[in-house]
Tab-separated table of C-alpha atoms and ligand atoms in Angstrom:
chain	number	residue	atom	x	y	z
A	1	MET	CA	16.154	-14.633	-18.883
A	2	PRO	CA	16.288	-17.417	-16.276
A	3	GLU	CA	13.242	-19.608	-15.704
A	4	THR	CA	11.293	-19.213	-12.481
A	5	ASN	CA	10.840	-22.105	-10.069
A	6	SER	CA	7.329	-22.665	-11.362
A	7	LYS	CA	7.125	-22.331	-15.122
A	8	GLU	CA	8.171	-20.286	-18.117
A	9	ILE	CA	6.537	-16.899	-17.813
A	10	THR	CA	5.841	-14.336	-20.448
A	11	ASN	CA	7.426	-10.958	-19.878
A	12	PRO	CA	4.898	-8.530	-21.335
A	13	ARG	CA	7.613	-5.929	-21.746
A	14	ALA	CA	9.491	-8.006	-24.318
A	15	LYS	CA	7.093	-6.920	-27.028
A	16	HIS	CA	7.735	-3.284	-26.157
A	17	GLY	CA	11.442	-3.540	-26.898
A	18	PHE	CA	12.783	-3.412	-23.353
A	19	LEU	CA	14.722	-6.677	-23.537
A	20	GLY	CA	17.982	-6.514	-21.668
A	21	ARG	CA	16.697	-4.165	-18.990
A	22	THR	CA	14.347	-5.019	-16.129
A	23	CYS	CA	13.169	-3.241	-13.022
A	24	SER	CA	13.643	-5.202	-9.802
A	25	ILE	CA	13.127	-4.507	-6.135
A	26	ALA	CA	16.630	-4.473	-4.632
A	27	ALA	CA	15.333	-4.377	-1.056
A	28	VAL	CA	12.269	-3.593	1.012
A	29	GLY	CA	11.953	-2.052	4.476
A	30	SER	CA	9.131	-0.968	6.737
A	31	TYR	CA	8.480	0.903	9.934
A	32	VAL	CA	5.476	1.131	12.244
A	33	PRO	CA	5.216	3.404	15.297
A	34	ASP	CA	5.640	1.868	18.759
A	35	ARG	CA	2.253	2.805	20.195
A	36	VAL	CA	-0.311	-0.004	19.935
A	37	LEU	CA	-4.030	0.846	20.031
A	38	THR	CA	-6.064	-2.324	20.696
A	39	ASN	CA	-9.748	-3.006	20.087
A	40	GLN	CA	-10.182	-2.921	23.857
A	41	ASP	CA	-8.717	0.595	23.885
A	42	LEU	CA	-11.258	1.611	21.217
A	43	GLU	CA	-14.121	0.243	23.328
A	44	LYS	CA	-13.328	3.102	25.714
A	45	ILE	CA	-13.445	5.751	22.953
A	46	VAL	CA	-16.503	4.825	20.822
A	47	ASP	CA	-19.532	2.522	21.051
A	48	THR	CA	-17.881	-0.640	19.717
A	49	THR	CA	-16.647	-4.049	20.828
A	50	ASP	CA	-13.604	-6.197	20.196
A	51	GLU	CA	-16.029	-8.877	18.986
A	52	TRP	CA	-17.605	-6.571	16.346
A	53	ILE	CA	-14.270	-5.285	15.051
A	54	THR	CA	-12.662	-8.732	14.941
A	55	SER	CA	-15.585	-10.506	13.279
A	56	ARG	CA	-16.331	-7.722	10.737
A	57	THR	CA	-12.752	-6.792	9.855
A	58	GLY	CA	-10.151	-9.208	11.298
A	59	ILE	CA	-8.350	-6.262	12.930
A	60	LYS	CA	-7.162	-6.687	16.544
A	61	GLU	CA	-4.856	-3.697	16.933
A	62	ARG	CA	-3.193	-0.894	14.988
A	63	ARG	CA	-0.180	1.425	15.442
A	64	ILE	CA	-0.545	5.126	16.159
A	65	ALA	CA	2.234	7.641	15.529
A	66	ALA	CA	3.348	10.043	18.249
A	67	PRO	CA	1.983	13.614	18.005
A	68	THR	CA	5.445	14.833	16.984
A	69	GLU	CA	5.906	12.069	14.378
A	70	ALA	CA	4.788	13.042	10.851
A	71	THR	CA	4.348	10.942	7.717
A	72	SER	CA	7.820	11.989	6.516
A	73	ASP	CA	9.326	10.597	9.744
A	74	LEU	CA	7.640	7.227	9.211
A	75	GLY	CA	8.677	7.187	5.542
A	76	THR	CA	12.252	8.156	6.381
A	77	LYS	CA	12.615	5.264	8.825
A	78	ALA	CA	11.278	2.739	6.301
A	79	ALA	CA	13.502	4.202	3.569
A	80	LEU	CA	16.677	4.011	5.678
A	81	ILE	CA	16.011	0.317	6.390
A	82	ALA	CA	15.443	-0.445	2.685
A	83	MET	CA	18.600	1.506	1.728
A	84	GLU	CA	20.701	-0.357	4.259
A	85	ARG	CA	19.408	-3.728	3.062
A	86	ALA	CA	20.067	-2.757	-0.566
A	87	GLY	CA	23.553	-1.548	0.401
A	88	ILE	CA	23.131	1.846	-1.248
A	89	THR	CA	24.159	5.325	-0.162
A	90	PRO	CA	21.807	8.347	-0.305
A	91	ASP	CA	23.791	9.757	-3.256
A	92	GLU	CA	22.899	6.765	-5.414
A	93	ILE	CA	19.165	7.557	-5.301
A	94	ASP	CA	18.082	9.647	-8.266
A	95	LEU	CA	14.305	9.720	-7.718
A	96	ILE	CA	11.994	9.556	-4.686
A	97	ILE	CA	8.268	8.886	-5.084
A	98	VAL	CA	6.065	8.987	-1.992
A	99	ALA	CA	2.533	7.588	-2.142
A	100	THR	CA	0.404	9.118	0.604
A	101	ILE	CA	-2.959	10.687	1.416
A	102	THR	CA	-1.586	12.142	4.644
A	103	PRO	CA	1.333	14.338	3.538
A	104	ASP	CA	3.042	16.368	6.271
A	105	MET	CA	1.398	19.440	4.668
A	106	PRO	CA	-0.214	20.323	1.289
A	107	PHE	CA	3.168	21.511	0.027
A	108	PRO	CA	6.081	21.059	-0.207
A	109	SER	CA	5.777	17.377	-0.967
A	110	THR	CA	6.527	14.764	1.653
A	111	ALA	CA	9.004	13.311	-0.868
A	112	CYS	CA	11.041	16.552	-0.692
A	113	LEU	CA	10.971	16.439	3.117
A	114	ILE	CA	12.198	12.827	3.050
A	115	GLN	CA	14.879	13.701	0.482
A	116	GLU	CA	16.324	16.163	2.996
A	117	LYS	CA	16.002	13.757	5.953
A	118	ILE	CA	17.865	10.924	4.216
A	119	GLY	CA	20.359	13.256	2.519
A	120	ALA	CA	19.575	12.097	-1.045
A	121	ARG	CA	20.713	15.373	-2.569
A	122	ARG	CA	20.888	14.130	-6.173
A	123	ALA	CA	17.307	12.873	-6.168
A	124	ALA	CA	14.257	14.453	-7.763
A	125	ALA	CA	11.236	14.025	-5.510
A	126	PHE	CA	7.455	14.131	-5.748
A	127	ASP	CA	4.317	12.789	-4.069
A	128	LEU	CA	1.657	10.642	-5.684
A	129	GLU	CA	-1.936	10.395	-4.469
A	130	ALA	CA	-3.885	7.270	-5.326
A	131	ALA	CA	-5.051	6.528	-1.761
A	132	CYS	CA	-4.721	2.860	-0.781
A	133	SER	CA	-3.652	1.992	-4.354
A	134	GLY	CA	-0.801	4.500	-4.158
A	135	PHE	CA	2.063	2.075	-3.616
A	136	VAL	CA	1.257	0.000	-6.715
A	137	TYR	CA	0.728	3.178	-8.767
A	138	ALA	CA	4.111	4.420	-7.508
A	139	LEU	CA	5.823	1.139	-8.406
A	140	GLU	CA	4.516	1.430	-11.957
A	141	ILE	CA	5.695	5.025	-12.270
A	142	GLY	CA	9.074	4.247	-10.701
A	143	GLN	CA	9.656	1.355	-13.047
A	144	GLN	CA	8.868	3.518	-16.074
A	145	PHE	CA	11.799	5.760	-15.129
A	146	ILE	CA	14.109	2.749	-14.750
A	147	MET	CA	12.974	1.096	-17.989
A	148	SER	CA	13.287	4.313	-19.974
A	149	ARG	CA	16.919	4.553	-18.792
A	150	THR	CA	16.466	8.047	-17.386
A	151	HIS	CA	17.000	6.885	-13.770
A	152	GLU	CA	19.008	4.050	-12.198
A	153	CYS	CA	17.859	3.975	-8.573
A	154	VAL	CA	14.332	4.910	-7.498
A	155	LEU	CA	13.124	4.991	-3.906
A	156	VAL	CA	9.382	4.256	-3.700
A	157	ILE	CA	7.690	4.842	-0.359
A	158	GLY	CA	4.135	4.297	0.881
A	159	ALA	CA	3.669	6.217	4.143
A	160	GLU	CA	0.637	7.277	6.139
A	161	LYS	CA	-0.290	8.922	9.394
A	162	LEU	CA	-3.989	8.135	9.029
A	163	SER	CA	-4.572	8.817	12.715
A	164	SER	CA	-4.270	12.512	11.767
A	165	ILE	CA	-7.408	12.423	9.546
A	166	ILE	CA	-9.539	9.930	11.467
A	167	ASP	CA	-12.725	11.080	13.150
A	168	TRP	CA	-12.296	9.509	16.569
A	169	GLU	CA	-16.036	9.970	17.173
A	170	ASP	CA	-17.047	7.892	14.120
A	171	ARG	CA	-17.111	4.182	14.969
A	172	ASN	CA	-17.717	3.315	11.304
A	173	THR	CA	-14.200	4.401	10.370
A	174	CYS	CA	-11.965	4.938	13.399
A	175	VAL	CA	-11.609	1.214	14.133
A	176	LEU	CA	-10.231	0.433	10.678
A	177	PHE	CA	-7.065	2.444	10.166
A	178	GLY	CA	-3.487	2.686	11.439
A	179	ASP	CA	-0.155	4.421	10.804
A	180	GLY	CA	3.015	3.076	9.177
A	181	ALA	CA	5.357	3.119	6.188
A	182	GLY	CA	7.068	0.796	3.744
A	183	ALA	CA	9.771	1.463	1.149
A	184	VAL	CA	11.468	-0.288	-1.749
A	185	ILE	CA	14.529	0.452	-3.844
A	186	LEU	CA	13.988	-0.101	-7.579
A	187	HIS	CA	16.921	-0.723	-9.904
A	188	ASN	CA	17.834	-2.431	-13.166
A	189	ARG	CA	18.765	-6.086	-12.625
A	190	PRO	CA	19.077	-7.717	-16.047
A	191	ASP	CA	19.457	-11.265	-14.656
A	192	ALA	CA	15.888	-11.286	-13.259
A	193	HIS	CA	12.373	-10.666	-14.550
A	194	GLY	CA	11.649	-8.240	-11.697
A	195	LEU	CA	8.442	-6.250	-11.951
A	196	LEU	CA	6.691	-7.969	-14.859
A	197	THR	CA	3.550	-5.975	-15.315
A	198	VAL	CA	1.308	-3.510	-13.486
A	199	LYS	CA	-2.366	-2.697	-14.018
A	200	MET	CA	-3.801	0.589	-12.740
A	201	GLY	CA	-7.498	1.508	-12.775
A	202	ALA	CA	-9.757	4.325	-11.593
A	203	ASP	CA	-13.441	5.320	-11.411
A	204	GLY	CA	-13.996	8.938	-10.404
A	205	GLY	CA	-17.755	8.340	-10.617
A	206	LYS	CA	-17.521	6.781	-7.153
A	207	ALA	CA	-15.319	9.501	-5.645
A	208	ASN	CA	-17.925	10.304	-2.999
A	209	ILE	CA	-17.976	6.892	-1.266
A	210	LEU	CA	-14.533	7.397	0.303
A	211	SER	CA	-13.110	10.881	0.736
A	212	MET	CA	-11.873	13.678	2.956
A	213	PRO	CA	-13.888	16.654	1.699
A	214	GLY	CA	-12.094	19.487	3.519
A	215	GLY	CA	-8.710	21.143	3.220
A	216	GLY	CA	-8.504	21.469	-0.573
A	217	SER	CA	-9.556	24.199	-2.998
A	218	LEU	CA	-13.226	23.142	-2.899
A	219	ASN	CA	-13.617	23.353	0.881
A	220	PRO	CA	-10.627	25.245	2.277
A	221	ALA	CA	-10.133	25.244	6.027
A	222	THR	CA	-12.544	27.636	7.746
A	223	PRO	CA	-14.148	27.556	11.185
A	224	ASP	CA	-17.292	26.184	9.459
A	225	SER	CA	-15.422	23.428	7.658
A	226	VAL	CA	-13.775	22.353	10.901
A	227	GLN	CA	-17.092	22.404	12.746
A	228	GLY	CA	-18.684	20.414	9.917
A	229	ARG	CA	-15.978	17.768	10.395
A	230	LEU	CA	-14.928	18.071	6.735
A	231	HIS	CA	-11.272	17.441	7.576
A	232	TYR	CA	-11.885	13.818	8.484
A	233	LEU	CA	-12.031	10.697	6.344
A	234	ARG	CA	-15.594	9.678	5.397
A	235	MET	CA	-16.641	6.340	3.995
A	236	ASP	CA	-19.651	4.345	2.864
A	237	GLY	CA	-18.110	1.044	3.949
A	238	ARG	CA	-20.659	-1.252	2.322
A	239	GLU	CA	-20.293	0.380	-1.110
A	240	VAL	CA	-16.503	0.357	-0.852
A	241	PHE	CA	-16.587	-3.324	0.098
A	242	LYS	CA	-18.611	-4.302	-2.990
A	243	SER	CA	-16.478	-2.336	-5.448
A	244	ALA	CA	-13.237	-3.546	-3.842
A	245	VAL	CA	-13.800	-7.254	-4.377
A	246	THR	CA	-14.829	-6.867	-8.031
A	247	ALA	CA	-12.051	-4.455	-8.992
A	248	MET	CA	-9.275	-6.333	-7.170
A	249	CYS	CA	-10.227	-9.651	-8.767
A	250	SER	CA	-10.429	-8.225	-12.270
A	251	ALA	CA	-7.070	-6.405	-11.955
A	252	ALA	CA	-5.407	-9.530	-10.547
A	253	ARG	CA	-6.750	-11.709	-13.372
A	254	GLU	CA	-5.584	-9.212	-15.986
A	255	VAL	CA	-1.978	-9.056	-14.783
A	256	MET	CA	-1.732	-12.846	-14.443
A	257	GLU	CA	-3.125	-13.243	-17.950
A	258	ARG	CA	-0.592	-10.756	-19.349
A	259	CYS	CA	2.218	-12.871	-17.879
A	260	ALA	CA	0.570	-16.171	-18.873
A	261	VAL	CA	0.598	-17.434	-15.292
A	262	GLY	CA	-2.181	-18.906	-13.158
A	263	ILE	CA	-2.859	-18.478	-9.464
A	264	GLU	CA	-1.086	-21.809	-8.855
A	265	ASP	CA	2.157	-20.212	-10.122
A	266	ILE	CA	1.939	-17.372	-7.589
A	267	LYS	CA	3.859	-18.046	-4.374
A	268	CYS	CA	2.301	-15.219	-2.402
A	269	VAL	CA	-0.638	-12.880	-2.942
A	270	ILE	CA	-0.147	-9.581	-1.130
A	271	PRO	CA	-3.421	-7.682	-1.073
A	272	HIS	CA	-4.095	-4.240	0.339
A	273	GLN	CA	-4.815	-4.962	4.007
A	274	ALA	CA	-8.325	-3.449	4.230
A	275	ASN	CA	-10.579	-6.082	5.735
A	276	LYS	CA	-10.141	-9.841	6.230
A	277	ARG	CA	-13.542	-10.472	4.649
A	278	ILE	CA	-12.516	-8.569	1.503
A	279	LEU	CA	-9.226	-10.484	1.344
A	280	ASP	CA	-10.951	-13.841	1.889
A	281	ALA	CA	-13.461	-13.048	-0.871
A	282	VAL	CA	-10.707	-11.990	-3.298
A	283	GLY	CA	-8.612	-15.072	-2.461
A	284	ASP	CA	-11.629	-17.371	-2.957
A	285	ARG	CA	-12.629	-15.864	-6.286
A	286	LEU	CA	-9.071	-16.075	-7.604
A	287	GLY	CA	-8.833	-19.708	-6.475
A	288	ALA	CA	-5.977	-19.003	-4.047
A	289	THR	CA	-5.459	-21.192	-0.999
A	290	PRO	CA	-5.694	-19.355	2.349
A	291	ASP	CA	-1.963	-19.806	2.979
A	292	GLN	CA	-1.136	-18.143	-0.372
A	293	VAL	CA	-2.789	-14.892	0.750
A	294	PHE	CA	-0.638	-12.819	3.111
A	295	MET	CA	-2.406	-10.965	5.936
A	296	ASN	CA	-1.079	-8.799	8.733
A	297	LEU	CA	-4.095	-6.515	9.140
A	298	ASP	CA	-4.816	-8.071	12.540
A	299	ARG	CA	-1.776	-6.147	13.874
A	300	TYR	CA	-1.776	-2.956	11.779
A	301	GLY	CA	-5.300	-2.381	10.418
A	302	ASN	CA	-5.574	-0.539	7.119
A	303	THR	CA	-2.487	1.653	6.570
A	304	SER	CA	-3.596	2.806	3.083
A	305	ALA	CA	-0.606	3.423	0.763
A	306	ALA	CA	1.766	1.812	3.270
A	307	SER	CA	-0.119	-1.456	3.622
A	308	VAL	CA	1.214	-3.521	0.698
A	309	ALA	CA	4.784	-2.311	1.286
A	310	ILE	CA	4.667	-3.265	4.984
A	311	ALA	CA	3.090	-6.625	4.107
A	312	LEU	CA	5.702	-7.305	1.403
A	313	ASP	CA	8.477	-6.612	3.900
A	314	GLU	CA	6.951	-8.939	6.502
A	315	ALA	CA	6.300	-11.694	3.955
A	316	VAL	CA	9.963	-11.583	2.901
A	317	ARG	CA	11.214	-11.480	6.529
A	318	GLN	CA	9.002	-14.478	7.372
A	319	GLY	CA	10.440	-16.498	4.471
A	320	ARG	CA	7.064	-16.565	2.688
A	321	ILE	CA	8.776	-15.146	-0.425
A	322	GLU	CA	12.195	-16.168	-1.723
A	323	ARG	CA	14.278	-15.064	-4.699
A	324	GLY	CA	12.662	-16.279	-7.927
A	325	ASP	CA	9.154	-16.573	-6.468
A	326	LEU	CA	6.246	-14.907	-8.246
A	327	VAL	CA	4.318	-12.414	-6.146
A	328	LEU	CA	0.917	-10.874	-6.920
A	329	LEU	CA	0.173	-7.457	-5.429
A	330	VAL	CA	-3.445	-6.280	-5.550
A	331	VAL	CA	-4.823	-3.007	-4.229
A	332	PHE	CA	-7.933	-0.887	-3.986
A	333	GLY	CA	-8.752	2.523	-2.540
A	334	ALA	CA	-10.389	5.931	-2.705
A	335	GLY	CA	-10.797	7.572	-6.084
A	336	LEU	CA	-11.906	4.957	-6.676
A	337	THR	CA	-8.569	3.485	-7.673
A	338	TRP	CA	-7.291	-0.066	-7.956
A	339	GLY	CA	-4.356	-1.973	-9.307
A	340	ALA	CA	-2.377	-5.188	-9.437
A	341	ALA	CA	1.175	-6.242	-10.238
A	342	VAL	CA	3.049	-9.463	-10.873
A	343	LEU	CA	6.694	-9.485	-9.892
A	344	GLU	CA	9.460	-12.019	-9.650
A	345	TRP	CA	11.111	-11.499	-6.279
B	401	UT7	O1	-8.816	0.837	1.817
B	401	UT7	C1	-10.113	0.851	1.347
B	401	UT7	C2	-10.869	1.491	2.419
B	401	UT7	N1	-11.973	0.912	2.991
B	401	UT7	C3	-12.338	-0.370	3.105
B	401	UT7	O2	-11.747	-1.277	2.625
B	401	UT7	C4	-13.582	-0.646	3.890
B	401	UT7	C5	-14.516	-1.579	3.183
B	401	UT7	N2	-15.692	-1.871	4.005
B	401	UT7	C6	-15.610	-2.621	5.117
B	401	UT7	O3	-14.574	-3.097	5.480
B	401	UT7	C7	-16.905	-2.882	5.855
B	401	UT7	O4	-17.992	-2.404	5.101
B	401	UT7	C8	-16.912	-2.243	7.274
B	401	UT7	C9	-15.963	-2.995	8.172
B	401	UT7	C10	-16.543	-0.782	7.196
B	401	UT7	C11	-18.321	-2.369	7.881
B	401	UT7	O5	-18.736	-3.709	7.882
B	401	UT7	P1	-20.199	-4.077	7.357
B	401	UT7	O6	-20.374	-5.510	7.577
B	401	UT7	O7	-20.307	-3.574	5.941
B	401	UT7	O8	-21.092	-3.279	8.370
B	401	UT7	P2	-22.169	-2.150	8.036
B	401	UT7	O9	-21.522	-0.920	7.572
B	401	UT7	O10	-23.186	-2.784	7.160
B	401	UT7	O11	-22.753	-1.913	9.478
B	401	UT7	C12	-23.446	-2.926	10.175
B	401	UT7	C13	-23.830	-2.379	11.535
B	401	UT7	C14	-24.466	-0.979	11.480
B	401	UT7	O12	-25.490	-0.944	12.442
B	401	UT7	P3	-27.018	-1.003	11.981
B	401	UT7	O13	-27.194	0.190	11.100
B	401	UT7	O14	-27.155	-2.300	11.255
B	401	UT7	O15	-27.741	-0.940	13.276
B	401	UT7	C15	-23.337	-0.082	11.944
B	401	UT7	O16	-23.802	1.089	12.558
B	401	UT7	O17	-22.670	-2.263	12.361
B	401	UT7	C16	-22.625	-0.952	12.934
B	401	UT7	N3	-21.237	-0.572	13.143
B	401	UT7	C17	-20.565	-0.865	14.266
B	401	UT7	N4	-20.899	-1.507	15.396
B	401	UT7	C18	-19.956	-1.658	16.337
B	401	UT7	C19	-20.434	0.090	12.294
B	401	UT7	N5	-19.230	0.245	12.860
B	401	UT7	C20	-19.273	-0.333	14.075
B	401	UT7	C21	-18.340	-0.514	15.110
B	401	UT7	N6	-18.735	-1.182	16.220
B	401	UT7	N7	-17.077	-0.052	15.019
């Protein structure tokens, strides 16, 4: 194994007998819809101000998909970019995992719809639901398939059309979210450390603080459920905020400890883009400098499972991450769920 730029790192997988095989990200791609919805636009829809949204969240604008554009369309566009950058053909992909809370429909899976749209006929395909933590959960699952030698090329996508489940009459939530997608290609690259370790966590005891109660087996769609606004996202923002900071910090510390690296060894922290105040608090507690922590939520808002993938793509495009750099991903979302990962880019 080559040394990183910073220092010798411990690959936690070595003790599990996986030496000689690693799971790396071959390429990343992202796509956001063209339509921009600014804070000023929202002032015309609900009782809010640009000043409130900016000071409480850091968000200035977000992207909104066209009515005819579904989550699978966003995911397909991100996937095609990642595939082109990785130089792979659709036939080389043997597994597609899509993290989303806004699938095109309850079934079939959005992953199957994307499989057809990109022509990856050899690939198995399934969706994964871990809300805003979904992309990191999906990375962990994808890498297990690579490391166990059952699959060679896994397409992991985080894609959301959150505008389809937002209550545009609820100022507490509608200002926060946006649409978009990001995708990575995972493969075995033995000359690099790649994805070093991933932590996933969950606490179903706090399921009620962030949910969409309608549309499932508990509250199927009925005229009453629609009238009761059960098919929209609901959130107790203050409670989510408190849990987010604690869980993200503890997951981040655990993965760094597993790899025997400190925050000073991390080139770029890519947190789930929920709220600038959450990200500042996490960065502070971890001892990161502000320029270590990547943020693009001012332009996209919270895109749930897509957020870390879009941010990773932009960080790479902006030269904030180069080959050999250590990157810390850290996420948090409904479930509650959370997670963190250390990877060598
Ligand atoms: O991906 C994970 C998903 N979710 C999150 O990460 C969200 C985590 N939570 C947050 O980001 C913050 O809690 C929010 C941004 C949602 C809210 O910020 P806050 O500082 O916790 O505000 P608050 O909920 O305590 O509300 C403060 C006031 C309330 O008015 P009163 O009751 O004090 O009179 C709200 O009604 O701000 C009011 N308010 C608004 N005012 C103007 C709430 N939303 C708005 C709004 N415009 N859009």
